[in-house]
Every structure is written in C-alpha cells, then in structure tokens.
Short mmCIF file of C-alpha atoms in Angstrom, two decimals:
data_model
loop_
_atom_site.label_atom_id
_atom_site.label_comp_id
_atom_site.label_asym_id
_atom_site.label_seq_id
_atom_site.Cartn_x
_atom_site.Cartn_y
_atom_site.Cartn_z
CA MET A 1 131.98 187.75 -119.38
CA THR A 2 135.26 185.42 -118.19
CA VAL A 3 134.58 183.01 -115.81
CA ILE A 4 137.33 183.20 -113.20
CA TRP A 5 137.72 179.92 -112.02
CA ILE A 6 138.77 179.48 -108.15
CA VAL A 7 140.66 175.96 -106.53
CA LEU A 8 139.88 175.09 -103.12
CA PRO A 9 142.02 172.65 -102.21
CA GLY A 10 140.95 169.93 -99.94
CA LEU A 11 142.73 168.76 -96.18
CA ALA A 12 146.14 169.19 -96.07
CA GLU A 13 146.78 169.58 -99.82
CA THR A 14 148.66 172.23 -101.40
CA PRO A 15 148.43 174.60 -104.44
CA GLU A 16 151.35 173.38 -105.29
CA GLU A 17 149.78 169.57 -106.44
CA PHE A 18 146.89 171.13 -109.03
CA ALA A 19 150.30 172.13 -111.39
CA ARG A 20 148.46 170.07 -113.47
CA VAL A 21 145.52 170.87 -113.72
CA VAL A 22 146.56 174.89 -114.32
CA ASP A 23 148.46 173.59 -116.80
CA LEU A 24 145.94 172.09 -118.94
CA LEU A 25 143.65 174.93 -118.59
CA PRO A 26 146.06 177.20 -120.38
CA GLY A 27 142.97 179.40 -121.42
CA GLU A 28 141.34 179.86 -118.55
CA ASP A 29 141.60 182.66 -115.03
CA LEU A 30 142.70 179.56 -112.84
CA ARG A 31 143.15 180.76 -108.80
CA VAL A 32 144.20 177.91 -106.24
CA ILE A 33 143.67 179.29 -102.79
CA ASP A 34 147.01 178.39 -100.28
CA PRO A 35 145.34 177.07 -97.46
CA TRP A 36 148.46 177.68 -95.74
CA ARG A 37 147.51 181.52 -95.57
CA THR A 38 143.69 181.16 -96.15
CA PRO A 39 142.11 178.11 -94.04
CA ILE A 40 139.68 176.17 -96.70
CA THR A 41 136.99 176.23 -94.22
CA SER A 42 136.94 180.35 -93.74
CA ASP A 43 134.03 182.55 -94.34
CA VAL A 44 133.05 183.78 -98.01
CA ASP A 45 134.40 186.71 -97.42
CA GLU A 46 137.51 185.85 -97.05
CA LEU A 47 138.44 183.23 -99.49
CA ARG A 48 137.27 185.74 -102.44
CA THR A 49 139.12 188.15 -100.33
CA ALA A 50 141.95 185.48 -100.75
CA THR A 51 142.31 185.51 -104.90
CA GLY A 52 142.18 189.11 -105.30
CA VAL A 53 138.34 188.40 -107.42
CA PRO A 54 136.73 191.33 -108.71
CA ALA A 55 133.65 193.00 -107.25
CA GLU A 56 131.53 191.90 -109.91
CA ALA A 57 133.51 188.55 -111.08
CA GLU A 58 131.82 185.78 -112.39
CA ILE A 59 132.86 182.92 -110.82
CA GLY A 60 133.22 179.00 -111.11
CA LEU A 61 134.69 177.47 -108.23
CA VAL A 62 136.29 174.33 -108.18
CA GLY A 63 136.28 172.06 -104.98
CA HIS A 64 138.11 168.99 -103.48
CA SER A 65 137.19 166.92 -100.72
CA ILE A 66 136.33 169.05 -97.91
CA GLY A 67 137.39 172.14 -100.27
CA GLY A 68 134.20 171.12 -102.38
CA LEU A 69 132.13 171.57 -98.76
CA ALA A 70 133.92 175.32 -99.06
CA ALA A 71 132.60 175.52 -102.30
CA LEU A 72 129.15 174.32 -101.99
CA ARG A 73 128.20 176.35 -99.54
CA TRP A 74 129.28 179.40 -101.93
CA ALA A 75 127.69 177.99 -104.75
CA LEU A 76 124.42 177.74 -102.07
CA THR A 77 125.13 181.32 -100.66
CA ARG A 78 125.85 183.43 -103.67
CA PRO A 79 123.54 181.42 -106.03
CA LEU A 80 124.11 184.60 -108.54
CA GLU A 81 127.81 184.90 -108.09
CA VAL A 82 128.73 181.34 -108.53
CA THR A 83 127.96 180.39 -112.57
CA ARG A 84 129.92 176.78 -112.46
CA LEU A 85 130.64 174.29 -110.18
CA VAL A 86 133.07 171.59 -110.06
CA LEU A 87 133.16 169.17 -107.33
CA VAL A 88 136.29 166.38 -107.11
CA ASP A 89 135.59 163.74 -104.50
CA THR A 90 134.05 165.93 -102.19
CA SER A 91 133.00 165.49 -98.60
CA LEU A 92 129.47 163.88 -97.73
CA THR A 93 127.52 166.55 -96.60
CA SER A 94 126.73 163.77 -93.55
CA GLU A 95 130.80 163.86 -92.53
CA THR A 96 130.20 165.89 -89.36
CA GLY A 97 132.65 164.09 -87.38
CA LEU A 98 132.16 164.08 -83.41
CA ARG A 99 130.67 166.42 -81.65
CA TRP A 100 132.90 166.66 -78.48
CA LEU A 101 135.81 167.91 -80.72
CA TYR A 102 134.39 170.77 -82.45
CA PRO A 103 135.57 174.38 -81.98
CA GLY A 104 135.57 175.62 -79.16
CA THR A 105 134.97 172.25 -76.85
CA ARG A 106 137.28 170.62 -74.21
CA GLY A 107 138.28 168.05 -76.74
CA ASP A 108 139.56 170.84 -79.28
CA ARG A 109 141.34 172.11 -77.38
CA ALA A 110 143.08 169.25 -75.66
CA VAL A 111 144.05 168.07 -79.35
CA ARG A 112 145.26 171.41 -80.11
CA ALA A 113 147.47 171.81 -76.86
CA PHE A 114 148.32 168.47 -78.20
CA LEU A 115 149.48 169.87 -81.35
CA ARG A 116 151.52 172.67 -80.02
CA PHE A 117 153.21 170.31 -78.13
CA LEU A 118 154.23 168.52 -80.83
CA GLY A 119 155.26 171.58 -82.60
CA ARG A 120 157.32 172.79 -79.66
CA ILE A 121 159.47 169.28 -80.16
CA GLY A 122 159.98 169.31 -83.66
CA GLY A 123 157.20 166.54 -84.55
CA PRO A 124 156.65 167.99 -88.09
CA GLN A 125 159.56 168.62 -89.09
CA VAL A 126 160.92 164.77 -88.38
CA LEU A 127 157.14 162.73 -89.51
CA GLY A 128 156.28 165.67 -92.03
CA PRO A 129 157.19 164.65 -95.49
CA THR A 130 156.94 161.17 -94.56
CA LEU A 131 153.47 161.46 -94.18
CA ARG A 132 153.33 163.72 -97.28
CA ARG A 133 154.69 160.70 -98.34
CA LEU A 134 152.59 158.01 -97.20
CA PHE A 135 149.34 160.31 -98.00
CA VAL A 136 149.90 160.62 -101.39
CA ARG A 137 151.18 156.25 -101.20
CA ILE A 138 147.72 155.37 -100.07
CA GLY A 139 145.93 158.95 -101.67
CA SER A 140 146.94 158.30 -105.34
CA VAL A 141 146.42 155.54 -108.20
CA THR A 142 149.86 156.59 -110.07
CA ASN A 143 151.92 157.53 -106.63
CA HIS A 144 153.18 161.08 -108.42
CA ASP A 145 153.74 163.47 -105.89
CA LEU A 146 154.32 167.18 -107.48
CA LEU A 147 155.87 168.97 -104.45
CA SER A 148 159.66 168.30 -104.10
CA LYS A 149 161.68 167.86 -101.48
CA ALA A 150 162.37 171.23 -100.26
CA THR A 151 158.49 171.94 -100.41
CA ALA A 152 157.37 169.45 -99.05
CA ARG A 153 159.87 170.03 -95.80
CA ALA A 154 158.46 173.56 -95.66
CA ARG A 155 154.96 173.23 -95.96
CA TYR A 156 154.80 169.81 -93.62
CA GLY A 157 157.61 169.87 -91.34
CA ALA A 158 156.61 173.25 -90.56
CA ALA A 159 155.73 173.19 -86.37
CA SER A 160 152.18 175.02 -87.01
CA SER A 161 151.36 172.45 -89.95
CA TRP A 162 149.96 169.75 -88.22
CA LEU A 163 147.12 172.06 -85.42
CA LEU A 164 146.30 174.06 -89.11
CA PHE A 165 145.32 170.72 -90.34
CA TRP A 166 143.43 169.83 -87.53
CA ASP A 167 141.50 173.20 -87.17
CA ASP A 168 140.33 172.37 -90.55
CA LEU A 169 139.22 168.97 -90.07
CA ALA A 170 137.23 170.28 -87.54
CA SER A 171 135.98 172.99 -88.59
CA SER A 172 134.81 171.08 -91.75
CA TRP A 173 132.54 169.13 -89.51
CA LYS A 174 130.41 172.28 -89.11
CA LEU A 175 130.69 172.92 -92.52
CA ALA A 176 129.31 169.90 -93.62
CA ALA A 177 126.34 170.69 -90.74
CA GLU A 178 126.00 173.47 -92.28
CA VAL A 179 125.84 172.55 -96.22
CA ALA A 180 123.35 169.66 -95.18
CA LYS A 181 120.98 172.34 -94.25
CA LEU A 182 121.20 174.35 -97.33
CA VAL A 183 121.27 171.36 -99.76
CA ALA A 184 117.63 170.34 -97.62
CA ALA A 185 116.25 174.03 -98.56
CA PRO A 186 115.38 174.74 -102.23
CA VAL A 187 118.20 174.90 -104.89
CA SER A 188 116.72 175.59 -108.29
CA ALA A 189 118.96 178.73 -108.82
CA VAL A 190 122.44 177.08 -108.23
CA ALA A 191 124.46 176.66 -110.66
CA PRO A 192 124.29 172.29 -111.43
CA PRO A 193 127.47 170.82 -110.33
CA VAL A 194 129.51 168.64 -111.70
CA LEU A 195 130.60 165.50 -109.77
CA LEU A 196 134.20 163.95 -110.26
CA VAL A 197 133.94 160.86 -108.13
CA ALA A 198 136.82 158.49 -107.71
CA THR A 199 136.59 154.88 -107.48
CA GLY A 200 140.01 153.60 -107.51
CA GLY A 201 142.92 152.15 -105.98
CA SER A 202 142.30 152.89 -101.99
CA SER A 203 139.38 153.94 -102.94
CA ARG A 204 137.68 151.13 -103.94
CA PHE A 205 137.20 149.39 -100.38
CA THR A 206 134.55 151.95 -100.34
CA ALA A 207 133.43 152.60 -103.62
CA ASP A 208 129.93 151.30 -103.30
CA ARG A 209 129.11 153.36 -100.90
CA TRP A 210 130.55 156.44 -101.85
CA LEU A 211 128.89 156.65 -104.52
CA ALA A 212 125.61 156.53 -103.51
CA GLY A 213 126.52 159.17 -101.13
CA GLN A 214 127.16 161.27 -104.15
CA ARG A 215 125.20 160.27 -106.43
CA ARG A 216 122.39 161.37 -102.99
CA LEU A 217 124.46 164.45 -102.94
CA ALA A 218 123.84 165.27 -106.58
CA ASP A 219 120.08 164.49 -107.28
CA PRO A 220 119.38 167.40 -105.02
CA LEU A 221 121.85 169.37 -107.21
CA ARG A 222 120.40 168.69 -110.38
CA GLY A 223 124.21 167.83 -110.85
CA THR A 224 125.77 165.33 -113.15
CA VAL A 225 128.53 162.82 -111.57
CA GLU A 226 131.01 161.28 -113.49
CA VAL A 227 133.18 158.17 -111.80
CA LEU A 228 136.31 157.45 -112.53
CA PRO A 229 137.62 154.10 -111.24
CA ASP A 230 141.41 154.66 -112.62
CA SER A 231 141.79 157.39 -109.56
CA ALA A 232 141.95 157.27 -106.18
CA HIS A 233 141.20 160.23 -103.62
CA LEU A 234 143.59 162.58 -105.01
CA VAL A 235 141.84 162.93 -107.99
CA HIS A 236 144.47 165.96 -108.69
CA LEU A 237 147.91 163.83 -109.22
CA ASP A 238 145.82 160.87 -110.89
CA ARG A 239 143.09 162.56 -113.35
CA PRO A 240 144.16 165.95 -113.73
CA ASP A 241 142.55 165.31 -117.33
CA ALA A 242 139.77 164.53 -115.69
CA ILE A 243 138.89 168.08 -113.89
CA ALA A 244 140.11 170.09 -116.53
CA SER A 245 137.46 168.79 -119.06
CA ALA A 246 135.09 169.30 -116.60
CA VAL A 247 136.04 172.88 -116.36
CA ARG A 248 135.91 173.12 -120.15
CA THR A 249 133.05 171.84 -120.91
CA THR A 250 130.57 173.16 -117.85
CA ARG A 251 127.85 175.45 -118.36
#
C-alpha cells in the first residue's frame, strides 16, 4: 500500500514554506496541513479530515516544532494507522508553558482580548510581514524565505493572525502534557521515529540542552537522532534535503 505523508507545520508557519520539501519528493503523496484553516493542535480526526486521507490509508507523519507534538499524539494514539514518523526539531513534552495562560483561563482571555484589539486597529497588517522576516532571519541559517511578499501580507497581516498564533501556542502546552503521558506509557507499537535536530545558527546557543532533550524523547520511542549542525530551527528552509531523505528512508 502506498504511504500518504502528512506534514504538520510548526507555530506561525505556512504550507507554502514547505514547497522545497515537496519538490524533493516528487514520487510521494505529500500533503501539508494549512494551519490557517486547521489549527495544528486540533484533534486527530480534524487533522485527518483536513488532508482528505482515505479511511484505510497507511499514513506517514512529518511534524515540525509543535507539529511534532501533534504528530506524536497521532502516532501514539493510532499506531496501526501511522506507520512512518519523522520529527523535525520537535517541541519537547516538557514545554508545558504557564498554567495561568492555558486555554480558558483568565490570563488566556486577557491575552485574546488584547490580540483582538490589536487586530481591530491594524497591528498585524502593519507589523505582521516585518515580524515574519525577523522570524526567518533568527530561525534560519540560510535566511531564504519562500513566501512572496503578497503571501506574507495576506497571512501575517490578517487581523486574526496573531490570535491564531496564540491559540496554537497556548493549546500546544496542553498538548505537550498529554503527549508526555502517552510517552510515559508502553509505546512498543509506535513506529520508531527519525528525529532531526537542529544545532546551528541561533540554535547553537542552547544546542547541548536541546539535543539532550531530543535524545531523552527518542529513547522510549526507539527513535534515531540525526544532528543537523548546519541548520537552525527552520529546518525546512535550511535543510529540506534532510527532511526529504528521512521520508525516503524511514521504514
């Protein structure tokens, strides 16, 4: 059976920026979820529906950053469905954030009200594309942004964009706690993942601690860790070839 690969982007990422990964895998059925339409922290059924995957399909997952947590939850709760797993500089299960900012708390409501206000007065429209460029400059060694200026304005300048980012961030903390419990349980049935870990560029400042955390995550999953010293966190921009190679070789 042909494997259908699903890419789950990270926080504030777009499907367009994974274009080089898609181009490097012309023989694969590779589908990238659009976080502007379906939040990456949505439950598994919603993520599955967003990709239009047939009911009996064999699935491979590529999860970047918080998308890695979403991919892990999917794989650990449906191990017979997910037969391939690639985690790209995934968020760690220890990244559970601040409980007073969890979804539904008073702190969360205050942040959401402030972001709605900024949306109404045009904050994202003025600053969104600039913050996108800064995000790429800091998070990438190559500083090669695949988004056109028009796409960056349309996505990062939208009035609701910052609220969308906050929703995914706050929800990812609860997701991390959920995945931590799943990893702590017996996981012998899960597809052993490949973990790509960036230690270059801005990532070099926390590389030792970050790599140690990734290895701790890999151990109970029987995962393989591959270190990318020439990439910062945005691996799909710096080393799309490494992601494509992991997809081709993961079994």
